[in-house]
Tab-separated table of C-alpha atoms in Angstrom:
chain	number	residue	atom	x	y	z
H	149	UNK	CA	-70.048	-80.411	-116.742
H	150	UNK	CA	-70.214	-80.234	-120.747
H	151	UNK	CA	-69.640	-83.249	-122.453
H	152	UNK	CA	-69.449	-81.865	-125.550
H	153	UNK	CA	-67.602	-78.500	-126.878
H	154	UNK	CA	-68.370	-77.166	-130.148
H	155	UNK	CA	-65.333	-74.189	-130.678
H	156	UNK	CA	-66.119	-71.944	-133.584
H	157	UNK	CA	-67.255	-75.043	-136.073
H	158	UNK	CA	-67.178	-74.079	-139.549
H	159	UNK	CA	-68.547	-76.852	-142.573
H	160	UNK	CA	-68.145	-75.903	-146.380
H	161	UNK	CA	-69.382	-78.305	-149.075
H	162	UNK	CA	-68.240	-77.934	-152.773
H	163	UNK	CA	-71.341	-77.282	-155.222
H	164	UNK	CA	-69.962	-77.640	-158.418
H	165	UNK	CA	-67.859	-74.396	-158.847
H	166	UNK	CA	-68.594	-72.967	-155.641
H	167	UNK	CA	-68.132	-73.771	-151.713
H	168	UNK	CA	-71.275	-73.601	-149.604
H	169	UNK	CA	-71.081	-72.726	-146.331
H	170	UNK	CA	-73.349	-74.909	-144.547
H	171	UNK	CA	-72.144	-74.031	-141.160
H	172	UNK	CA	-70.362	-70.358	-140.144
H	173	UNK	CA	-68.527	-70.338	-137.000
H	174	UNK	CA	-71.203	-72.346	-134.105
H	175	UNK	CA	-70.189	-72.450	-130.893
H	176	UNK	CA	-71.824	-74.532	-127.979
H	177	UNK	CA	-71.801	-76.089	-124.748
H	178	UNK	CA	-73.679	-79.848	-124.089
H	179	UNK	CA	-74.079	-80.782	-120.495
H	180	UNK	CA	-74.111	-84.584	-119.593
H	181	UNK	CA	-77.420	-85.908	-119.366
H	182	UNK	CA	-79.045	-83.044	-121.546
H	183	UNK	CA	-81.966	-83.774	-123.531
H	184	UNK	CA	-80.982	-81.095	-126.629
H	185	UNK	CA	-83.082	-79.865	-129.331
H	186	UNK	CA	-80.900	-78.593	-132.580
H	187	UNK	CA	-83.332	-77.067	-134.182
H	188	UNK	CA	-84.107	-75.236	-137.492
H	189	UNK	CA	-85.726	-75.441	-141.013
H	190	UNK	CA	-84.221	-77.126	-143.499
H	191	UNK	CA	-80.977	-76.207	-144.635
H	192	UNK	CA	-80.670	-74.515	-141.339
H	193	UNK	CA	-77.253	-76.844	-140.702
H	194	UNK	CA	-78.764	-79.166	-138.149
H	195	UNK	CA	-77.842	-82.162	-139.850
H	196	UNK	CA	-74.241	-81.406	-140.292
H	197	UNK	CA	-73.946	-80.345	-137.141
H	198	UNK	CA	-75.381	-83.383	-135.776
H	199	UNK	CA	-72.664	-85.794	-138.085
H	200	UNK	CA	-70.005	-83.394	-136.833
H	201	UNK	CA	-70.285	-84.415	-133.401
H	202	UNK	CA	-70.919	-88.009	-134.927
H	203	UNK	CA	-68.012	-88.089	-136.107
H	204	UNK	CA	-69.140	-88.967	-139.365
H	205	UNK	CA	-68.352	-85.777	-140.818
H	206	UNK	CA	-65.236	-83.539	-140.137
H	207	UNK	CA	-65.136	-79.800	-139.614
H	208	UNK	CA	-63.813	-77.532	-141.922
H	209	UNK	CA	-62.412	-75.403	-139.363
H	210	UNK	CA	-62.808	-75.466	-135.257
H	211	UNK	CA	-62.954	-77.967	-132.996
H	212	UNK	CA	-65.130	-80.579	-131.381
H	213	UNK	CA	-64.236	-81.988	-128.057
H	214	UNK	CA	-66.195	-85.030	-127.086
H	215	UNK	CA	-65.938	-86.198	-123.246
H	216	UNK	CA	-62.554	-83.885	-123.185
H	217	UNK	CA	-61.002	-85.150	-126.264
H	218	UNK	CA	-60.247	-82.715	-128.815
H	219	UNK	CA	-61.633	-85.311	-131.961
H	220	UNK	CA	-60.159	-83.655	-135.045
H	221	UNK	CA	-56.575	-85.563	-134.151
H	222	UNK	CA	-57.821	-88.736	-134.376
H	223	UNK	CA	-57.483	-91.468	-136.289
H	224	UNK	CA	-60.062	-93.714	-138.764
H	225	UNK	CA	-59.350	-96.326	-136.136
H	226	UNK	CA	-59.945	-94.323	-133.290
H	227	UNK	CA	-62.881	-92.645	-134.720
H	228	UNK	CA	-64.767	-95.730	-135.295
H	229	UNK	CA	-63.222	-96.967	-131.718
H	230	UNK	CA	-64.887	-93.323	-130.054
H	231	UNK	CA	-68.617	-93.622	-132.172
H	232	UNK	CA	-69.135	-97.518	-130.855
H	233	UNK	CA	-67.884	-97.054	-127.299
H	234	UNK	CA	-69.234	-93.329	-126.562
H	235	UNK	CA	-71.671	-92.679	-129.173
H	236	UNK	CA	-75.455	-94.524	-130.140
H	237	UNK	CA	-77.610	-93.587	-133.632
H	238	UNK	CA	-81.213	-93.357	-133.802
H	239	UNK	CA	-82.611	-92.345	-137.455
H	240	UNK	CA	-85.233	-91.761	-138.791
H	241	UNK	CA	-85.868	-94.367	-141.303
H	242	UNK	CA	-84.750	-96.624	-138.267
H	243	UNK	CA	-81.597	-98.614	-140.355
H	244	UNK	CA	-82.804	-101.958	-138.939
H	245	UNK	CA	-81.634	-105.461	-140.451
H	246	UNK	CA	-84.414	-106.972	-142.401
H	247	UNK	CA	-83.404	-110.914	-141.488
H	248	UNK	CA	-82.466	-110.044	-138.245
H	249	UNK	CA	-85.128	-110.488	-135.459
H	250	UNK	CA	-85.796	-107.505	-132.678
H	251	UNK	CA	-83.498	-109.525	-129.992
H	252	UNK	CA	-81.149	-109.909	-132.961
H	253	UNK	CA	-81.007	-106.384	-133.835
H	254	UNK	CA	-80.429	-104.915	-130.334
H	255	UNK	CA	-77.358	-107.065	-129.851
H	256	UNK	CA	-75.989	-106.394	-133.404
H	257	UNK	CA	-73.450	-103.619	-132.099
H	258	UNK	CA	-72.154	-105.693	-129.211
H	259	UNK	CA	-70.734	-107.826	-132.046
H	260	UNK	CA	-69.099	-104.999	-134.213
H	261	UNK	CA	-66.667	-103.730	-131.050
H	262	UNK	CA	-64.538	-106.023	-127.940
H	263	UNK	CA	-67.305	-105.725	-125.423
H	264	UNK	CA	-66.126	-106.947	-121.981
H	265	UNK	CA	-69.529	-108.796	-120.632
H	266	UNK	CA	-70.346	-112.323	-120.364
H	267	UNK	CA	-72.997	-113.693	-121.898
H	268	UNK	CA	-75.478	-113.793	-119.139
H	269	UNK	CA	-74.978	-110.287	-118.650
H	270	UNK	CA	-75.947	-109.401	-122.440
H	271	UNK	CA	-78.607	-111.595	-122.410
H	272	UNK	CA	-79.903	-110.097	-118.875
H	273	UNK	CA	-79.115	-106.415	-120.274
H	274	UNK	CA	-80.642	-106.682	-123.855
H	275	UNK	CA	-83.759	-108.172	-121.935
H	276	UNK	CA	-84.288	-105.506	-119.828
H	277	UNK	CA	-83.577	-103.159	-122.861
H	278	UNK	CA	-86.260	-104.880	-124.507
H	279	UNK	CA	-88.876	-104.303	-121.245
H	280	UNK	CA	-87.985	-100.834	-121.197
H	281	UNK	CA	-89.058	-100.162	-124.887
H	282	UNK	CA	-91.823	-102.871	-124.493
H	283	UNK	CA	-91.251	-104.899	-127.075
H	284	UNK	CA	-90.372	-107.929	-124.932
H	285	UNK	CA	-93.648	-110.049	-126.559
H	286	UNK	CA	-92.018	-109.138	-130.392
H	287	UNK	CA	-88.326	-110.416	-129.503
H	288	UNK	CA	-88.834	-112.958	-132.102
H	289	UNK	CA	-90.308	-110.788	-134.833
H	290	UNK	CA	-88.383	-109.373	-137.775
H	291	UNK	CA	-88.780	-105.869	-138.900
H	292	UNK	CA	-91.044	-106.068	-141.539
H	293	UNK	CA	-93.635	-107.582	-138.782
H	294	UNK	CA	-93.699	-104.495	-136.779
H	295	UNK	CA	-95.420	-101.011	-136.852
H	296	UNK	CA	-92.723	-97.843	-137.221
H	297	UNK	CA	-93.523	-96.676	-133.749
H	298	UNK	CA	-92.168	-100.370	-132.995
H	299	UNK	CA	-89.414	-100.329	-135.107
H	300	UNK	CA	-88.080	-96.983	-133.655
H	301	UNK	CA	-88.316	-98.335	-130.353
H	302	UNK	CA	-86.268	-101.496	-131.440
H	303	UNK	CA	-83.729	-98.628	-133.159
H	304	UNK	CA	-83.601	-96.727	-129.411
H	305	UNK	CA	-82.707	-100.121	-127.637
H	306	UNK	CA	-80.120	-101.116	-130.247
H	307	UNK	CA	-78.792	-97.376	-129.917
H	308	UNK	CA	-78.759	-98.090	-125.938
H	309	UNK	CA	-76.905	-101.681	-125.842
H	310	UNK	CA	-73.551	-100.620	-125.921
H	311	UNK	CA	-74.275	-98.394	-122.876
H	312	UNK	CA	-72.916	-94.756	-124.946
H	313	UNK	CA	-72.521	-91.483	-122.853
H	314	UNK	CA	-74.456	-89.996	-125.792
H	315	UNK	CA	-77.094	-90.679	-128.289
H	316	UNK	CA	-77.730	-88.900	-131.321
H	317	UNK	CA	-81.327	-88.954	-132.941
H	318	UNK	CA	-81.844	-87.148	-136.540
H	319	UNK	CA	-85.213	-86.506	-136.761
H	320	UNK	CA	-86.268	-89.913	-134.914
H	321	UNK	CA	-90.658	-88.825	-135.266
H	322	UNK	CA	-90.300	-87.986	-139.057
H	323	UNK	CA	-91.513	-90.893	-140.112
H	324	UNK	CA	-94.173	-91.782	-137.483
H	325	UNK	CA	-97.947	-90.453	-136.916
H	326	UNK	CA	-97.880	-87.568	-133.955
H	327	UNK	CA	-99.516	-90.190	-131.141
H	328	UNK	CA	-96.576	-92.503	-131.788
H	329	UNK	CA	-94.184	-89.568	-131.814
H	330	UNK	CA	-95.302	-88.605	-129.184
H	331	UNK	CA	-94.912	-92.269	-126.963
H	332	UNK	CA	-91.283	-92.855	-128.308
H	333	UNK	CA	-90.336	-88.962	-126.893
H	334	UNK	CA	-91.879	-89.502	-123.531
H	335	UNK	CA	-89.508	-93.061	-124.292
H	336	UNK	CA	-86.486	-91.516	-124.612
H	337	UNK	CA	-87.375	-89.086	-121.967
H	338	UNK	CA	-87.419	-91.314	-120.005
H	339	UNK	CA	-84.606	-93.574	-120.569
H	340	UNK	CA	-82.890	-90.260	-120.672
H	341	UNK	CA	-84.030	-89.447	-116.982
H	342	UNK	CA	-83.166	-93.582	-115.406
H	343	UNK	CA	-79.931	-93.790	-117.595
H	344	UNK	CA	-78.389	-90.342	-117.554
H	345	UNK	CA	-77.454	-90.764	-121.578
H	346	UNK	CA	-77.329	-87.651	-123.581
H	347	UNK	CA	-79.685	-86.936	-125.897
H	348	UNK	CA	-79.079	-84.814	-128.453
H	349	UNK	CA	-81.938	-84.243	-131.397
H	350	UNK	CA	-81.978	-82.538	-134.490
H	351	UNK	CA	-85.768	-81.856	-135.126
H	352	UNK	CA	-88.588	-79.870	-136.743
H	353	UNK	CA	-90.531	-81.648	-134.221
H	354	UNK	CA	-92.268	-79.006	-131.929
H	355	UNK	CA	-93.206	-81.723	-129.152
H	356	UNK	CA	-89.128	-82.291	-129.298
H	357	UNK	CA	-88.549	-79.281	-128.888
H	358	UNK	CA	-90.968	-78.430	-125.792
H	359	UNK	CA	-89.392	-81.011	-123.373
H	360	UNK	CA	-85.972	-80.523	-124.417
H	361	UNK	CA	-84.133	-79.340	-121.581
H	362	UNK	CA	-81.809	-77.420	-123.967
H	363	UNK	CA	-82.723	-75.490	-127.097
H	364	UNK	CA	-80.535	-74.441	-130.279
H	365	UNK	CA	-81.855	-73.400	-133.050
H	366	UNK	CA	-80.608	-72.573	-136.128
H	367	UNK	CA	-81.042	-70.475	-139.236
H	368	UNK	CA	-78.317	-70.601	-142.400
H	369	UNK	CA	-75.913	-72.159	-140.521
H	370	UNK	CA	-75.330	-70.138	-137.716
H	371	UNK	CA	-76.789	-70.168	-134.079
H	372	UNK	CA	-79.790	-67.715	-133.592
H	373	UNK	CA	-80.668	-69.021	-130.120
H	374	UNK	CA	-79.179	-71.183	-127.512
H	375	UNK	CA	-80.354	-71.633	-123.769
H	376	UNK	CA	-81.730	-73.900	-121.364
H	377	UNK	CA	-85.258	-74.209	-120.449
H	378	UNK	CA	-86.591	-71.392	-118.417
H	379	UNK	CA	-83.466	-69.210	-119.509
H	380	UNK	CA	-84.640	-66.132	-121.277
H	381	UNK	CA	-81.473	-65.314	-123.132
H	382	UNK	CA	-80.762	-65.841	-126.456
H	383	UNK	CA	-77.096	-66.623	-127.575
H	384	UNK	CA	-75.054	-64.175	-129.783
H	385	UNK	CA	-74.233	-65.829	-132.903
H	386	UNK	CA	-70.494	-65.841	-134.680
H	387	UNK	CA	-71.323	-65.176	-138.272
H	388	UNK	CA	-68.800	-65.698	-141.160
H	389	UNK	CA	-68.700	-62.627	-143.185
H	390	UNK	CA	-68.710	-63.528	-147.381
């Protein structure tokens, strides 16, 4: 069942004089519970793609329909509503809040939205959040007392504690050394696998892209392949002439 639907998504940005197209017509299918690579050099469109079904950008043309709701007719208010109840960010440069502590920043988001759960039930559920990325020793700890392969894992709990249907990583290695990389993928890999969330990268990361489950990758803004591990076919792209 596809969670997400990306119908013939176009993005233009204005560059002084001129419009770029940074995305030409991509269309898409995400299944719940995917682990998705969006891959593709830079400039490719992977980012904007990625904000698009964020919500933190808006398409110039087409649609995106999240959990079978067409998005472009919503509201501010029901935008920010949709990213805290369905959607979780992990970035690269991790976003954490310096004078917060690692308990501290995991339950930031359950303070942003109306979260219906007692406070034994946070506690219990940021806890085992905490366990799960093993940082349960460094609850107390601030941010600028951990290593980056900690702080990302502190980035994929708080990303988790709101309990979102899908969870959107842009470039979440970059800034780590390839052995930690590597730990926080098998991590999300497995969180992935026990929680069902959707995962949905964009990466130049190769190990990413190996274990993905689904692969897209892109080249000036349009699709040039799309298909599920052990599929051999390659997508046909939609291609805006200029």
């Amino acid at each position: 069942m596809a969670i997400i639907e990306i119908h013939d998504v176009k993005k233009n940005y204005p560059l002084g004089k001129v419009e770029v197209q940074a995305v030409k017509g991509v269309s898409f299918l995400i299944e719940k519970g995917d682990f998705i690579s969006i891959a593709g050099p830079s400039g490719s469109g992977k980012t904007t793609i990625l904000n698009m079904i964020g919500l933190i950008d808006k398409p110039t043309a087409g649609e995106v329909i999240i959990d079978g709701k067409a998005t472009s007719g919503l509201s501010d208010k029901e935008l920010t509503r949709f990213r805290h109840e369905v959607l979780g960010f992990i970035f690269q440069s991790f976003n954490l809040i310096p004078v917060l502590n690692v308990w501290e920043n995991i339950e930031f988001p359950l303070l942003l939205g109306k979260t219906r759960i007692t406070k034994e039930e946070k506690n219990s559920w940021i806890d085992w959040l905490m366990a799960e990325v093993g940082l349960t020793e460094w609850k107390t700890h601030k941010p600028n007392e951990l290593s980056g392969g900690q702080r990302q894992r502190v980035a994929i709990a708080r990303a988790l504690v709101t309990k979102p249907q899908i969870v959107l990583a842009d470039e979440p290695t970059a800034n780590l050394d390839s052995a930690t990389g590597e730990q926080i993928i098998e991590l999300m890999k497995k969180i992935n696998r026990e929680l069902e969330t959707t995962f949905i990268f964009s990466t130049h990361d190769a190990k990413i892209v190996e274990i993905a489950d689904h692969i897209i990758r892109l080249r000036d803004g349009t699709v040039t392949e799309n298909r599920r591990r052990g599929e051999d076919v390659a997508a046909s792209a939609t291609t805006v002439e200029e």
